[in-house]
Tab-separated table of C-alpha atoms and ligand atoms in Angstrom:
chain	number	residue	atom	x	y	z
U	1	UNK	CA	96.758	72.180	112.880
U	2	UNK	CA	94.349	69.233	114.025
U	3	UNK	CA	93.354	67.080	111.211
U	4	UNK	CA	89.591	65.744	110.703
U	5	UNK	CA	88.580	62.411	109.666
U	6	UNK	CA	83.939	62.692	108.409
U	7	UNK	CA	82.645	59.709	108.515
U	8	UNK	CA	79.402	60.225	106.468
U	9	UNK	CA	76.855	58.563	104.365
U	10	UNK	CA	74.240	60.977	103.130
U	11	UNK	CA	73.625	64.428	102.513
U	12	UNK	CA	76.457	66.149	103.813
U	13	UNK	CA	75.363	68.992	105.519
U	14	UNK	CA	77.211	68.664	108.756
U	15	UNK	CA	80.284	67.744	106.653
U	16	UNK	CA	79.736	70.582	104.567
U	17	UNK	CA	79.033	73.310	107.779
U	18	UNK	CA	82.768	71.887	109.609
U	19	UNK	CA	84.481	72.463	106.213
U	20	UNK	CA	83.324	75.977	105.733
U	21	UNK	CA	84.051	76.613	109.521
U	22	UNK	CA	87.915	75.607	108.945
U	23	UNK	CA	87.801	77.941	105.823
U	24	UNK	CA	86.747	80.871	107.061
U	25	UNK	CA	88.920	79.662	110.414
U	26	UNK	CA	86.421	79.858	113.065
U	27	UNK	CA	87.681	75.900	113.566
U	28	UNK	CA	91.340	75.982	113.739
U	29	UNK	CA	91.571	72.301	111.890
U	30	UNK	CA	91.252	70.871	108.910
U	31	UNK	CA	89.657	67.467	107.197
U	32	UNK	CA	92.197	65.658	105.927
U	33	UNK	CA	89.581	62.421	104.947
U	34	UNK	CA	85.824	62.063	104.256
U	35	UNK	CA	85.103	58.089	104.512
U	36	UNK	CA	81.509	57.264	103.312
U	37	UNK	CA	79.888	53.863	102.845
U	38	UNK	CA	77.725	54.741	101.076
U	39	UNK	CA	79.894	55.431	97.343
U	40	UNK	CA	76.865	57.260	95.882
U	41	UNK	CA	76.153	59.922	98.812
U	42	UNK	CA	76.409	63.714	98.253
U	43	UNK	CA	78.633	63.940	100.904
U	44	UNK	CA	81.364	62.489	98.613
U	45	UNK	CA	80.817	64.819	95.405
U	46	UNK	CA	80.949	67.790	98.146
U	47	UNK	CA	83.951	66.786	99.472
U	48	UNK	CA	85.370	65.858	95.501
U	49	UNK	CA	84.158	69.245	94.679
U	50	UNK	CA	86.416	71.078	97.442
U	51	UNK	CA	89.709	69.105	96.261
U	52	UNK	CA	89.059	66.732	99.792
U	53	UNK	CA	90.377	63.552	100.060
U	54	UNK	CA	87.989	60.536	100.286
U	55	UNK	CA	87.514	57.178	100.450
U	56	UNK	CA	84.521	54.388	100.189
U	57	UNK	CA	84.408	51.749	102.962
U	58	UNK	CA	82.085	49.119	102.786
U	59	UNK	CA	80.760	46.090	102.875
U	60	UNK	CA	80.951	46.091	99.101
U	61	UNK	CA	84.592	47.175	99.602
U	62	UNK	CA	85.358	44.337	102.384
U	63	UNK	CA	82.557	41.812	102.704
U	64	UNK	CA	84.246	40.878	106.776
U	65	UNK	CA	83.156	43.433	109.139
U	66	UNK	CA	86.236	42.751	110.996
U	67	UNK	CA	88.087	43.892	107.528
U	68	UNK	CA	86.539	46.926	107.403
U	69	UNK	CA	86.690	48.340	110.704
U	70	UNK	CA	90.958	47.563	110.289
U	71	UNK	CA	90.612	49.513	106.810
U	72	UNK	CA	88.336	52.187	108.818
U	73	UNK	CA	91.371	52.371	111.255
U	74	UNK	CA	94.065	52.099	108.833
U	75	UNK	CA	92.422	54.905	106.446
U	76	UNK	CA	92.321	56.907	109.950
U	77	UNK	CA	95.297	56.329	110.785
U	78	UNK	CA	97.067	56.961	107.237
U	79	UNK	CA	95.415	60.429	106.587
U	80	UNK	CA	97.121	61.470	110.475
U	81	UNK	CA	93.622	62.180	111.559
U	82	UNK	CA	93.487	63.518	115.345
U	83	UNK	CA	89.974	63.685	115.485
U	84	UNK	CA	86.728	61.051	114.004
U	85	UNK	CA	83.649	63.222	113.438
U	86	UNK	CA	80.909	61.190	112.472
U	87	UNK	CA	78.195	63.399	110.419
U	88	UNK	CA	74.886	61.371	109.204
U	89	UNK	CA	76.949	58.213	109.541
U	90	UNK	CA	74.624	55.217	109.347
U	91	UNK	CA	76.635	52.525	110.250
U	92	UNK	CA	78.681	51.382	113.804
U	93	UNK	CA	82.315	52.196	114.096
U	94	UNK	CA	83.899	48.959	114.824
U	95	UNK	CA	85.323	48.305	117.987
U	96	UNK	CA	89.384	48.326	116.593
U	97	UNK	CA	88.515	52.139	115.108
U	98	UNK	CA	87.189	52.454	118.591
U	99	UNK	CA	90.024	51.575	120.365
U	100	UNK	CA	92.440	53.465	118.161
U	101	UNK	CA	90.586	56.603	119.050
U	102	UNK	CA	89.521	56.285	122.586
U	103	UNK	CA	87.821	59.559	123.400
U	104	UNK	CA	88.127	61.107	120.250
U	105	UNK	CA	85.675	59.658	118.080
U	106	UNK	CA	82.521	62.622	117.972
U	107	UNK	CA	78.601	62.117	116.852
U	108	UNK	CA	75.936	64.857	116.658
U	109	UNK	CA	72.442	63.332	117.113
U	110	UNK	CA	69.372	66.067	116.322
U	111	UNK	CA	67.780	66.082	120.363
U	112	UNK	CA	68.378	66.500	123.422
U	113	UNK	CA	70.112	62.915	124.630
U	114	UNK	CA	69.443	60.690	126.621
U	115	UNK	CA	66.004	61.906	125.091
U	116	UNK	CA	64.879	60.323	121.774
U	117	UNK	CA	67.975	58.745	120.960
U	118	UNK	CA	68.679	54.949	120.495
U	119	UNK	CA	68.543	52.632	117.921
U	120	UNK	CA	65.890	53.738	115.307
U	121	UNK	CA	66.234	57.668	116.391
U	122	UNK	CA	67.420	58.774	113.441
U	123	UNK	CA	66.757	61.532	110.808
U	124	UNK	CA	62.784	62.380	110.791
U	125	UNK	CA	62.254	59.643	113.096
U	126	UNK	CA	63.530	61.888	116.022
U	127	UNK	CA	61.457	64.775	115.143
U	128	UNK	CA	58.324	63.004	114.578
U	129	UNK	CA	58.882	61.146	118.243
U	130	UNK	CA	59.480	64.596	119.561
U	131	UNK	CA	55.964	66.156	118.270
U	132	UNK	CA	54.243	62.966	119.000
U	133	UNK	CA	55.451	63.517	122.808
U	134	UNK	CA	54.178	66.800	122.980
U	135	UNK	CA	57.634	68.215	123.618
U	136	UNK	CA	58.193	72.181	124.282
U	137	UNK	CA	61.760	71.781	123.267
U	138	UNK	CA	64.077	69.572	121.541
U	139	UNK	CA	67.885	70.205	120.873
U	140	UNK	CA	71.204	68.984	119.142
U	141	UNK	CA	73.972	66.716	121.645
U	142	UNK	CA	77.601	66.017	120.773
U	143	UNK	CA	78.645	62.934	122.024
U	144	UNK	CA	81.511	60.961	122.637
U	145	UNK	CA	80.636	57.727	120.619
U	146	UNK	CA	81.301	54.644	122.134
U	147	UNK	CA	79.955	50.681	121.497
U	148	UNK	CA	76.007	51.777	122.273
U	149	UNK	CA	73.674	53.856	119.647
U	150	UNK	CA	74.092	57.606	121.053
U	151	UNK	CA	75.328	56.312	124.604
U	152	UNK	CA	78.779	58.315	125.372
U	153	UNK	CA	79.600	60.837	126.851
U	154	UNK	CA	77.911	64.108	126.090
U	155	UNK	CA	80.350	67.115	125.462
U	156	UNK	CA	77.839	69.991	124.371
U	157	UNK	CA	73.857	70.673	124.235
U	158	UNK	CA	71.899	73.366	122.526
U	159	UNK	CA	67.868	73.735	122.829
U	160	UNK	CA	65.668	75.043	120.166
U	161	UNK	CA	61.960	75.651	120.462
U	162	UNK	CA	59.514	73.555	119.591
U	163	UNK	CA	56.693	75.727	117.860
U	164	UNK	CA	52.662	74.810	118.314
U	165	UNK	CA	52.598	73.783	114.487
U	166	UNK	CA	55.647	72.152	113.771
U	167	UNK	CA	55.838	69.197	111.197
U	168	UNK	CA	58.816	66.930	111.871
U	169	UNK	CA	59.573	68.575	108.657
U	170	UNK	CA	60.006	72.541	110.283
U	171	UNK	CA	61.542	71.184	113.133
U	172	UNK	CA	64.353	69.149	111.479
U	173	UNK	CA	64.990	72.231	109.840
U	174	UNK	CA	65.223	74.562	112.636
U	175	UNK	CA	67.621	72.051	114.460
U	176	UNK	CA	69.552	71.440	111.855
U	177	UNK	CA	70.804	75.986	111.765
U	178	UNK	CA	71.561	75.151	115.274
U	179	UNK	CA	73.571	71.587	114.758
U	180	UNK	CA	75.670	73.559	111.778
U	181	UNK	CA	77.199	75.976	114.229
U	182	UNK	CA	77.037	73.530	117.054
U	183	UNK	CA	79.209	71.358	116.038
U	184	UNK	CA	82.184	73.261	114.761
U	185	UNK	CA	81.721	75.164	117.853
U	186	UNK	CA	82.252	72.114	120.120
U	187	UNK	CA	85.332	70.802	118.023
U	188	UNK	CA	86.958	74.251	119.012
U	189	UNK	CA	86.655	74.131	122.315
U	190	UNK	CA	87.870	70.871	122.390
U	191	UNK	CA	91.219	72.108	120.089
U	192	UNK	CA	91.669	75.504	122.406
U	193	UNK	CA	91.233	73.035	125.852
U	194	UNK	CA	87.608	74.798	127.070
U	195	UNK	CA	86.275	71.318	126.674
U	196	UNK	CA	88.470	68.506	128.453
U	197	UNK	CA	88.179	64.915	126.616
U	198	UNK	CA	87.890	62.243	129.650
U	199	UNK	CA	90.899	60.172	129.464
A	1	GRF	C1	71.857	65.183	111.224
A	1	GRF	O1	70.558	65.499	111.642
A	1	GRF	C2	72.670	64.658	112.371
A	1	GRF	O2	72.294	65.180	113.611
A	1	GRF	C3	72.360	63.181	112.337
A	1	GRF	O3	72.232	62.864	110.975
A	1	GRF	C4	71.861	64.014	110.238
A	1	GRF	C5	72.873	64.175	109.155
A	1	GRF	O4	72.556	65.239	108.293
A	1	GRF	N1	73.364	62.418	113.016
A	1	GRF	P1	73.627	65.762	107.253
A	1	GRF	O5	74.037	64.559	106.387
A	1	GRF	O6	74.787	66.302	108.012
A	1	GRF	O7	72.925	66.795	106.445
């Protein structure tokens, strides 16, 4: 069984969507660590709640960056994760996290990448850059994460409409149903070898 590391630091609801997946075993894998920096986000109690493991890295936890990206690793590492799924993680993954797992470190960003991603394209910020363009349709990416904001190497898109009177509001909902299934959908095909990692 492959074993999940979340890295996560708000709401949850990614987090929440992959664990359910592995319990009712449409993901054959399951999250063996939730790391937040953030020691106050829901995504912690959720994970509390459902008897996962979890840890707080920060800089409150290890004031040197360098520090924390070699606890990132080591926490990684320790908990024999296969697989780094970041889900609503606000920070970067340092570069020795990086290099421990080349390849297998995962983001989902809410469009359709390159499209509205970036540094600052986050949360309603996409959506609201999406209606402002005028856009028919937006989407969910997963993406290889590498040393660039939503730059590697995409592994799945979905589209999803966008509708005449959307608020960024509507549409971050609508893309959201579609980045639940998404992503657990992507991490399959990945496990059963439909989606090849590049080495
Ligand atoms: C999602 O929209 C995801 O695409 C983006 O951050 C948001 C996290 O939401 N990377 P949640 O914490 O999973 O509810």
């Amino acid at each position: 069984m492959k074993k999940l590391g979340i890295l996560v630091s708000g709401r949850g609801s990614n987090m929440l969507a992959i664990m359910d997946a592995c319990k009712t075993g449409k993901l054959s894998a399951e999250v063996s660590i939730v790391i937040s920096n953030n020691r106050d986000s829901n995504a912690l109690t959720i994970a509390r709640d459902r008897n996962i493991k979890t840890a707080h890295l920060s800089s409150i936890t290890h004031p040197d960056v360098q520090f924390l990206d070699i606890a990132m690793k080591e926490t990684l590492i320790d908990n024999e994760v296969d697989f780094v799924l970041l889900a609503g993680f606000m920070k970067k993954v340092g570069r020795e996290t990086l290099n421990a797992y080349k390849g297998r470190v995962l983001n989902i960003h809410p469009s359709l990448l390159p499209r509205f991603g970036g540094q600052g394209m986050f949360g309603i910020h996409v959506h609201e850059a999406v209606i402002t363009a005028a856009e028919k349709e937006t989407g969910v990416t997963i993406h290889l994460v590498d040393s660039e904001y939503d730059g590697g190497t995409i592994l799945a898109q979905r589209k999803v409409p966008v509708k005449i009177n959307d608020t960024p509001e509507s549409l971050a909902a609508r893309v959201l149903e579609v980045e639940h299934v998404l992503y657990a959908e992507t991490i399959q095909k990945i496990i059963d070898g439909s989606i090849i990692l590049p080495d």
